[in-house]
Coordinates of C-alpha atoms and ligand atoms in Angstrom, one line a residue:
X1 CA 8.5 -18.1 -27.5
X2 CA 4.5 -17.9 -27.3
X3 CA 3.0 -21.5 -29.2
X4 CA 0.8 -20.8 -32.2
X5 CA -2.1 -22.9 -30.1
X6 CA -2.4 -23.4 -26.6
X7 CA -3.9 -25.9 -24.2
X8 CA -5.5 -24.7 -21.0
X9 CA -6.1 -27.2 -18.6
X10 CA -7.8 -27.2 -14.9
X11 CA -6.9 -30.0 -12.4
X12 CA -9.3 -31.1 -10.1
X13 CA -7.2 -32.2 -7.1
X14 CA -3.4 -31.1 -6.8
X15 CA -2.1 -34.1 -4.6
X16 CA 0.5 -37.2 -5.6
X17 CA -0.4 -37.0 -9.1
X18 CA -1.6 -33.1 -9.7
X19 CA 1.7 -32.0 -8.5
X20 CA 3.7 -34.4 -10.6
X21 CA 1.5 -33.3 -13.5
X22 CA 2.4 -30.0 -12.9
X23 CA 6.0 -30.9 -12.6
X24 CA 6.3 -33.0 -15.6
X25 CA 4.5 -30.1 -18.4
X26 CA 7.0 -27.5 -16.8
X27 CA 10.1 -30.0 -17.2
X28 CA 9.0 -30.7 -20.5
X29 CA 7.3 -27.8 -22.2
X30 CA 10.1 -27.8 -24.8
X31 CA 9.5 -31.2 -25.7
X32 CA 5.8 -30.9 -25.7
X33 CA 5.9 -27.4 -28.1
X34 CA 8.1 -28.8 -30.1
X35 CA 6.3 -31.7 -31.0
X36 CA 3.3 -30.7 -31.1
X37 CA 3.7 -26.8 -31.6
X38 CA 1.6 -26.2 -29.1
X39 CA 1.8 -25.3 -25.6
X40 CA -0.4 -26.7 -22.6
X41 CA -1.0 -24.2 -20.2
X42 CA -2.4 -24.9 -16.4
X43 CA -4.9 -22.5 -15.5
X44 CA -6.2 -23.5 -12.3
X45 CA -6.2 -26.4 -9.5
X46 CA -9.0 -27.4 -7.3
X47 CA -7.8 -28.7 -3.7
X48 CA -9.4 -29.1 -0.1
X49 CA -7.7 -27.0 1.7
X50 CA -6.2 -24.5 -0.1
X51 CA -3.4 -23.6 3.2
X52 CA -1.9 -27.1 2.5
X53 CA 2.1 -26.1 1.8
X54 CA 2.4 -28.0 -1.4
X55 CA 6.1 -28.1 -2.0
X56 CA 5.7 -26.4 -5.6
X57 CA 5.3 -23.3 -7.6
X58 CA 2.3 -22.7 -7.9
X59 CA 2.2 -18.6 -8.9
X60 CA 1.6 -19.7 -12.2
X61 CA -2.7 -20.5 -11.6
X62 CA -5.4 -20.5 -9.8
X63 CA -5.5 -23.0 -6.8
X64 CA -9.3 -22.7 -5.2
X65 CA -11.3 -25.1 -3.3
X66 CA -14.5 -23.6 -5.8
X67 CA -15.1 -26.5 -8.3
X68 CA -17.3 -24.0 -10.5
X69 CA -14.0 -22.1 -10.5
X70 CA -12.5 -24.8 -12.7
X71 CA -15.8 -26.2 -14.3
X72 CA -17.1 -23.2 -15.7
X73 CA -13.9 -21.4 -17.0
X74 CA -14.5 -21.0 -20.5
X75 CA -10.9 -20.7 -21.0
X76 CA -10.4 -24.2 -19.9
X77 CA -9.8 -26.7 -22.7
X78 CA -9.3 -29.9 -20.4
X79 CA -10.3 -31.1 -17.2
X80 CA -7.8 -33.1 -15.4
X81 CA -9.6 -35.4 -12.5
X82 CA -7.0 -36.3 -10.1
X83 CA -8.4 -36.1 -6.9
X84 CA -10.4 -40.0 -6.7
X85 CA -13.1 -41.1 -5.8
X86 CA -16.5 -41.5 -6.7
X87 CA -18.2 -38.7 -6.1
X88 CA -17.7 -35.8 -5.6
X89 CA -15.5 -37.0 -8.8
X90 CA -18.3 -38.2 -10.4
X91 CA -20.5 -35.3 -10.8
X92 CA -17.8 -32.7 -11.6
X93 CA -16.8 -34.8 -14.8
X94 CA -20.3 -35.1 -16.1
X95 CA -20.4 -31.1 -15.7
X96 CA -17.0 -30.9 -17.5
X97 CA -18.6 -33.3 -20.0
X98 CA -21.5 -31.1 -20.7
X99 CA -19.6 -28.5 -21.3
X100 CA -17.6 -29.7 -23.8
X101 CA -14.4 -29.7 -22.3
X102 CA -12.1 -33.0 -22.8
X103 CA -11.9 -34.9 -19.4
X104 CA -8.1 -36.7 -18.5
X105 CA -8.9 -38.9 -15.6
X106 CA -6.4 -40.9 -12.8
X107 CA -9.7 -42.7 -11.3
X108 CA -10.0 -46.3 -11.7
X109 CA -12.6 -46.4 -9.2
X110 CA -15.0 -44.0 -10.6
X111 CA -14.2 -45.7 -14.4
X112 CA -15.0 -49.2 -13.7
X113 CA -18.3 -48.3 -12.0
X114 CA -19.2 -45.6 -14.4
X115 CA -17.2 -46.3 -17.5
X116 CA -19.9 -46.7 -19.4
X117 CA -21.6 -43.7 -18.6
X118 CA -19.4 -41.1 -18.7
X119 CA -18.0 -43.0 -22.0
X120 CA -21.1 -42.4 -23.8
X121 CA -21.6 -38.8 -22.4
X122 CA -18.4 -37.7 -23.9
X123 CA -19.6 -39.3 -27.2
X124 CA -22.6 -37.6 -27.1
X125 CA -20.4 -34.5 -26.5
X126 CA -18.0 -34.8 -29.3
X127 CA -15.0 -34.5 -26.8
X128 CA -12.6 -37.0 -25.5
X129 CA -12.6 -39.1 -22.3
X130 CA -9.3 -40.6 -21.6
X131 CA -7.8 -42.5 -19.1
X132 CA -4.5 -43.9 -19.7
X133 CA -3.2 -43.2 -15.8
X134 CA -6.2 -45.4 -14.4
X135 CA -3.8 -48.6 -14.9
X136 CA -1.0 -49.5 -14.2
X137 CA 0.6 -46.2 -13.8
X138 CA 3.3 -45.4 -16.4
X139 CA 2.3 -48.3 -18.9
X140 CA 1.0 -46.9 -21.7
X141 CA -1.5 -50.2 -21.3
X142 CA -4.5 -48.7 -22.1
X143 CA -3.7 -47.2 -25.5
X144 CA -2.0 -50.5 -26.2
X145 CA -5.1 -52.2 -26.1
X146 CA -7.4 -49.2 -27.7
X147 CA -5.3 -48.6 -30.8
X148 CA -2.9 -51.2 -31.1
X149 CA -4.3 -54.7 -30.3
X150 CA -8.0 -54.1 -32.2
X151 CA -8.0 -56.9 -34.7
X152 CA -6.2 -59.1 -32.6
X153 CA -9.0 -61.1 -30.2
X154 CA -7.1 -61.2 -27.0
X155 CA -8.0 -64.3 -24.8
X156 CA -6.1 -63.3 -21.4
X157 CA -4.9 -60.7 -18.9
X158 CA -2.5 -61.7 -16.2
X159 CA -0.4 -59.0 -14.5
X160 CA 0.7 -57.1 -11.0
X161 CA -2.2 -54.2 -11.7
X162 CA -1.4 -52.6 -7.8
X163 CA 2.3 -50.9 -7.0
X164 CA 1.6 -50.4 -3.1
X165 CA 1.2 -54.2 -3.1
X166 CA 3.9 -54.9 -5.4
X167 CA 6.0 -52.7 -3.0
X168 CA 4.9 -54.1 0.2
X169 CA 5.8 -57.9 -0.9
X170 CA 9.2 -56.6 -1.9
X171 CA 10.6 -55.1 1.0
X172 CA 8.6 -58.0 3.1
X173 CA 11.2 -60.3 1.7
X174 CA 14.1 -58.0 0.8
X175 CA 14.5 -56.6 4.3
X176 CA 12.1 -58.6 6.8
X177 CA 10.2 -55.2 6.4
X178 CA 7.1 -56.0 8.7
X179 CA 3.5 -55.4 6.4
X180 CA 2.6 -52.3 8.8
X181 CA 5.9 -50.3 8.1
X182 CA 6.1 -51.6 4.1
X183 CA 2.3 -49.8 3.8
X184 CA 3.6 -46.8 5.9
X185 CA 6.4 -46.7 3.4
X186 CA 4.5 -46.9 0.6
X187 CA 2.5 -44.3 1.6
X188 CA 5.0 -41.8 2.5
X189 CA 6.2 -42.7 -1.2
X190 CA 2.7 -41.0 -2.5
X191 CA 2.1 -44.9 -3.6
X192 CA -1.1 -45.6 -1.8
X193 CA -4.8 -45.0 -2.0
X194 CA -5.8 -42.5 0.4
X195 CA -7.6 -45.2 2.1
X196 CA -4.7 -48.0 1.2
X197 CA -7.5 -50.7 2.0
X198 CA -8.3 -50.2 -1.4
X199 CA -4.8 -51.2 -2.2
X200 CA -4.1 -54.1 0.3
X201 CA -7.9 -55.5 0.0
X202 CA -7.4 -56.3 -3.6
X203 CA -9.8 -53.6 -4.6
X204 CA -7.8 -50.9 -6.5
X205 CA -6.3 -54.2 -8.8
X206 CA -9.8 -55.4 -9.1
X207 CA -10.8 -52.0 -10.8
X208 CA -7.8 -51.8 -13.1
X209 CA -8.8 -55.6 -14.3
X210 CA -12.4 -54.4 -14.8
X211 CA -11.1 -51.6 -16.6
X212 CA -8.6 -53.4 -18.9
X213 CA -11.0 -56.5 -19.3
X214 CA -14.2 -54.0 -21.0
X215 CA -11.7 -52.9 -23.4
X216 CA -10.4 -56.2 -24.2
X217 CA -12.9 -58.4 -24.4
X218 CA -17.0 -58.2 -26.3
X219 CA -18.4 -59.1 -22.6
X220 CA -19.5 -56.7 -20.0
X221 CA -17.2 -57.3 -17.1
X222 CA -18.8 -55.9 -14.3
X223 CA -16.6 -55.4 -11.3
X224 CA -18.8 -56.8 -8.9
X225 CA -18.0 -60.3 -10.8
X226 CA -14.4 -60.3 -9.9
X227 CA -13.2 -63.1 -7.0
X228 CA -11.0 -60.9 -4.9
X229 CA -8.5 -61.1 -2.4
X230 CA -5.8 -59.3 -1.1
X231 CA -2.4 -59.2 0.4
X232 CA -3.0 -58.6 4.1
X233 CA -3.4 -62.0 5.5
X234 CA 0.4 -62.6 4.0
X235 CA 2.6 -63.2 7.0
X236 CA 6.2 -63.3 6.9
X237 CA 6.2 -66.7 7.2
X238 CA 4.3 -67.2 4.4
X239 CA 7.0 -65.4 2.4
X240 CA 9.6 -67.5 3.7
X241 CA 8.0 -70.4 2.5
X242 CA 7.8 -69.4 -0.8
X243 CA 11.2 -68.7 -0.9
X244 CA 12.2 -72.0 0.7
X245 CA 10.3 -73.4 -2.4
X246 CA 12.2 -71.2 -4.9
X247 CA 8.8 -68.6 -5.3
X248 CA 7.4 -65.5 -4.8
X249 CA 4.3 -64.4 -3.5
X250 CA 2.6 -62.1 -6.1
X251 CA -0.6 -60.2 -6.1
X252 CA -2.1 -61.3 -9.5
X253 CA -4.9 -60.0 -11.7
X254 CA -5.9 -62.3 -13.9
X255 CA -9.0 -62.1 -16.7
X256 CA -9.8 -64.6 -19.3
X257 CA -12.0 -65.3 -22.2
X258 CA -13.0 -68.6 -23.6
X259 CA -15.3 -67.0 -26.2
X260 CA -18.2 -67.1 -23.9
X261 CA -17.4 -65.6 -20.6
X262 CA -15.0 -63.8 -18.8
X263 CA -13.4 -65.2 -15.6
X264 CA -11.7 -62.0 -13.2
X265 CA -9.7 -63.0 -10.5
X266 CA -7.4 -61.1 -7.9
X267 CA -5.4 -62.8 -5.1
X268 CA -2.1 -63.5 -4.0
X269 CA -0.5 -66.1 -6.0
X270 CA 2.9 -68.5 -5.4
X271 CA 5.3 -68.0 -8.2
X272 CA 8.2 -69.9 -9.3
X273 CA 11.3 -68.0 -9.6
X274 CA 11.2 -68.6 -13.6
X275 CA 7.7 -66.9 -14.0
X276 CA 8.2 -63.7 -16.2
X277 CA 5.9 -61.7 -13.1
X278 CA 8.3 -63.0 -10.4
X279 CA 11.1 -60.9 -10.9
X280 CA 9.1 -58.0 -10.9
X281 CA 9.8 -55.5 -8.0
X282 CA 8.9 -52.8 -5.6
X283 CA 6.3 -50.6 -7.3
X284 CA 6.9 -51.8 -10.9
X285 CA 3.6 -53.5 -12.8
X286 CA 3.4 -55.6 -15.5
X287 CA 0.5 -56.9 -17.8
X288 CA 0.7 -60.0 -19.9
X289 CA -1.9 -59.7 -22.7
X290 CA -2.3 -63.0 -24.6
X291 CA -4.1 -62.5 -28.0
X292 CA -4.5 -65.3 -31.3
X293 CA -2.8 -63.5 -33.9
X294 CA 0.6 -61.9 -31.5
X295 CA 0.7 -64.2 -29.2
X296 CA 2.3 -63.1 -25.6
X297 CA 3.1 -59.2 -25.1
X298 CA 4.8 -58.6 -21.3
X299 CA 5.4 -54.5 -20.4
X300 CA 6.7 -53.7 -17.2
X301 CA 7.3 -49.8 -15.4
X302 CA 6.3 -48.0 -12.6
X303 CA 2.7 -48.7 -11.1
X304 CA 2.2 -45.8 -9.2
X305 CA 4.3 -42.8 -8.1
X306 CA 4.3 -38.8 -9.0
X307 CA 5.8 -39.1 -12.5
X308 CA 5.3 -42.3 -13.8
X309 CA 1.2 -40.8 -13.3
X310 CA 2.3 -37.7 -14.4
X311 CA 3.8 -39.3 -17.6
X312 CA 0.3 -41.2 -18.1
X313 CA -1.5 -37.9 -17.6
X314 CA 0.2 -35.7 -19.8
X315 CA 0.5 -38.9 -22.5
X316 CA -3.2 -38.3 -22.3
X317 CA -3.4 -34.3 -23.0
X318 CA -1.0 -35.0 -26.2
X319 CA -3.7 -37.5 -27.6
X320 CA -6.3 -34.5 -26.8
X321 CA -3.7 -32.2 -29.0
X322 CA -3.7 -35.0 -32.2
X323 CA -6.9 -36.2 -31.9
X324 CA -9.8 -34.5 -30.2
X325 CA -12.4 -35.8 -32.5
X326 CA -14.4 -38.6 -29.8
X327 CA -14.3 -41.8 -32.0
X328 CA -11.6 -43.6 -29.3
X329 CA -13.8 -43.4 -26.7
X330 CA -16.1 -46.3 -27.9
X331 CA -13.7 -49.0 -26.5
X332 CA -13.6 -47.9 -22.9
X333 CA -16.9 -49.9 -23.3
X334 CA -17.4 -53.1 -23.7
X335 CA -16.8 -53.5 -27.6
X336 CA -20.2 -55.9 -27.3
X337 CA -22.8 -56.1 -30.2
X338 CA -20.5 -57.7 -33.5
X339 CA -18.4 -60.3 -31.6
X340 CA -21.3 -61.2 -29.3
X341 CA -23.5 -62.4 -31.9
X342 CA -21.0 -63.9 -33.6
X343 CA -20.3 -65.9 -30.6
X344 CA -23.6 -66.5 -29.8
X345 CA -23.2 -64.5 -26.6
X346 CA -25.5 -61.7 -25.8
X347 CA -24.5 -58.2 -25.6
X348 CA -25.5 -57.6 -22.0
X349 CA -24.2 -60.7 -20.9
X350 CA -22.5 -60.2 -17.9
X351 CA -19.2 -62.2 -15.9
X352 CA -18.9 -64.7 -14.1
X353 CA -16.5 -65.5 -11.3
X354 CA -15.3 -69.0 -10.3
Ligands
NAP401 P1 -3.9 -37.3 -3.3 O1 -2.4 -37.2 -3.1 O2 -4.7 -37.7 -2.1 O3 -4.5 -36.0 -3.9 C1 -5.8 -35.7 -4.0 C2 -6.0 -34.3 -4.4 O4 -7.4 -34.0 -4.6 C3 -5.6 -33.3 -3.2 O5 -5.0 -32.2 -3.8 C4 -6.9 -33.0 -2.5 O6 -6.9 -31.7 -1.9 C5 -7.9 -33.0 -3.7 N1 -9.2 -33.4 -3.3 C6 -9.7 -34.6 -2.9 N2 -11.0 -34.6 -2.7 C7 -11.4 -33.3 -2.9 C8 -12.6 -32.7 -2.9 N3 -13.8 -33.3 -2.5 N4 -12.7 -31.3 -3.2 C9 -11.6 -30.7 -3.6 N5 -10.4 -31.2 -3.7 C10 -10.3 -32.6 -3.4 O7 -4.3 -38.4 -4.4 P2 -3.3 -38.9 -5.6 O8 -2.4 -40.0 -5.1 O9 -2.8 -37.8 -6.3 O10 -4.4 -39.7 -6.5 C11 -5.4 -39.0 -7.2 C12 -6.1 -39.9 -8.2 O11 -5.1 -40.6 -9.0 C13 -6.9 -41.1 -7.5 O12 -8.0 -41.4 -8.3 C14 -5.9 -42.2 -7.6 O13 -6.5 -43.5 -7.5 C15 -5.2 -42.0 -8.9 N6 -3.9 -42.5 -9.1 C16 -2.9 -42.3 -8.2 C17 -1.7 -42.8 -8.4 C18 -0.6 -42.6 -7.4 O14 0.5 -43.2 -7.6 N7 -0.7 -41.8 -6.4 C19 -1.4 -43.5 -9.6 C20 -2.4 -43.7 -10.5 C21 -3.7 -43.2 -10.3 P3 -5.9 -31.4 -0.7 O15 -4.5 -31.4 -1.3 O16 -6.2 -30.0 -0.3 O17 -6.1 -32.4 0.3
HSE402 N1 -2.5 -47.1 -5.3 C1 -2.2 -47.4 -6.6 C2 -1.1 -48.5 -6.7 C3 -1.8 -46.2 -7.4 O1 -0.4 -48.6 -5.7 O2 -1.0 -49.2 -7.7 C4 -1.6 -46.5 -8.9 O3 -2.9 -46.8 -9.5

């Protein structure tokens, strides 16, 4: 049965995530038409190397390694950037931008250098910028704190931002895994970064922190500011350890605001059994958001992995079909200029690590 409206999208990148987006809108075109009575069609995909087998149909459009072949299809309503990166990434969404087409993005790494830029292009634009898959995977985190925490003031972040890490400290003390063959595993599971020192280094969590801290807080976090480290001076004795003192060792994010300044911090931290973080496993996530009038909110899913992205994703291009007017995009920025000055902070102020 043909929709009364469709939506065509173009991917840009058909890896991990494409394919599960792919995937996900055929599994679920009857739920998608039949909420939304429309249809969301994909038109093409942009890859590499177009010889790649990719393990999945892909008669239905276009797969070229032509950018322009995406970017300037009239056709196309939405641009989906999966591919990572900074640029070439970059450059082909300010192109998408420009021509008016609604950009769904995966890239954390691109957003929290460039948030702020290609947020206000796609104001200036009139078309959306979203971004829900750029943290923590499935967790529909980001909307949380766009449309459902906004007159709450939220004081704190805490969570496990990074599944490849999560992953990695699990089966390092579930099954003695050694950390080489947990990140080859993790891999294999379409989990890591394609360079995974983003993952291990502390980067990638750094980026989702940076990303969830400029939406929740009135001060510029820049990710520069954050005090990093990462997982892969963790031995296995260190694990043992902090199981012979009834912990875990956890890869935390953690953000904070005292009203004038934001504190961002990744590393690995020792956590007692009883922590609500501990007990979460393999390449689950969770985020703690702490804010005055709710209090303490916990959600916990899958932090990476083909459809818990794909969910994100196509989460995304439904909040393109109800709303495609651009007023959400303001709080991908910092929400600055009101609380600021109330606090006596200035707008550009920027973060401090300690
Ligand atoms: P991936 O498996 O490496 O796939 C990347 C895709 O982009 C591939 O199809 C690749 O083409 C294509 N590509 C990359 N650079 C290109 C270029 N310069 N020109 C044309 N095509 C290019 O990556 P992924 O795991 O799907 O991740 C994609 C994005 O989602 C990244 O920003 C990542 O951080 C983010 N993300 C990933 C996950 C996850 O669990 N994997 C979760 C959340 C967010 P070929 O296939 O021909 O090589
Ligand atoms: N490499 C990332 C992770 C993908 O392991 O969390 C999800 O952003």
């Amino acid at each position: 049965m043909e929709s009364a409206h469709t939506l065509y999208i173009g991917l840009l990148g058909l890896g991990t995530v494409g394919r599960g987006v792919v995937m996900s809108l055929e599994s679920n075109r009857m739920q998608i038409e039949t909420r939304t009575g429309c249809s969301i069609k994909v038109l093409g995909a942009l890859v590499r190397h177009i010889e790649k087998p990719r393990n999945l149909d892909v008669s239905a459009f276009n797969v070229t390694d032509d950018p322009q072949a995406i970017l300037l299809d009239p056709r196309i309503d939405v641009v989906v950037e999966v591919m990572g990166g900074v640029e070439p990434a970059r450059s082909y969404i300010r192109q998408a931008l420009l021509s008016r087409k609604h950009v769904v993005t995966a890239n954390k790494e691109l957003l929290a250098q460039y948030g702020d830029e290609l947020g206000e292009l796609a104001d200036r634009q009139g078309v959306r910028l979203l971004f829900e898959a750029s943290v923590a995977g499935g967790i529909p985190i980001v909307r949380m704190v766009q449309q459902y925490l906004t007159a709450n003031r939220i004081t704190s972040i805490r969570g496990i931002l990074n599944g490849t890490c999560n992953y990695i400290l699990t089966k390092m003390e579930d099954d003695g895994l050694p950390f080489a063959e947990a990140l080859q595993n993790a891999q294999r599971l379409g989990y890591a970064e394609a360079d995974p020192k983003s993952d291990v280094e502390g980067y990638d969590s750094s980026y989702k922190l940076a990303i969830l801290a400029n939406m929740a807080f009135p001060v510029k976090s820049l990710v520069s500011a954050v005090q990093r480290q990462g997982i892969t001076e963790i031995s296995e004795q260190d694990i043992r350890a902090a199981e012979s003192m009834g912990c875990v060792i956890k890869l935390i994010g953690e953000a904070t605001y005292d009203g004038q300044q934001v504190i961002l911090k990744v590393g690995p931290r020792l956590l007692p059994r009883e922590d609500a973080l501990a007990g979460v496993r393999d390449v689950f996530n969770a985020v703690t958001l702490t804010a005055d009038v709710v209090g303490d909110l916990t959600f916990i899913g899958r932090g990476a992995g083909e459809l818990p992205t794909a969910s994100a994703v196509i989460e995304d291009l439904m909040e393109v079909l109800r709303t495609p007017s651009p007023y959400w995009n303001e709080p991908l920025r910092s929400f600055s200029a009101s609380e600021s000055s109330e606090k006596g902070t200035t707008r550009d102020s920027s973060v401090t690590a300690h």
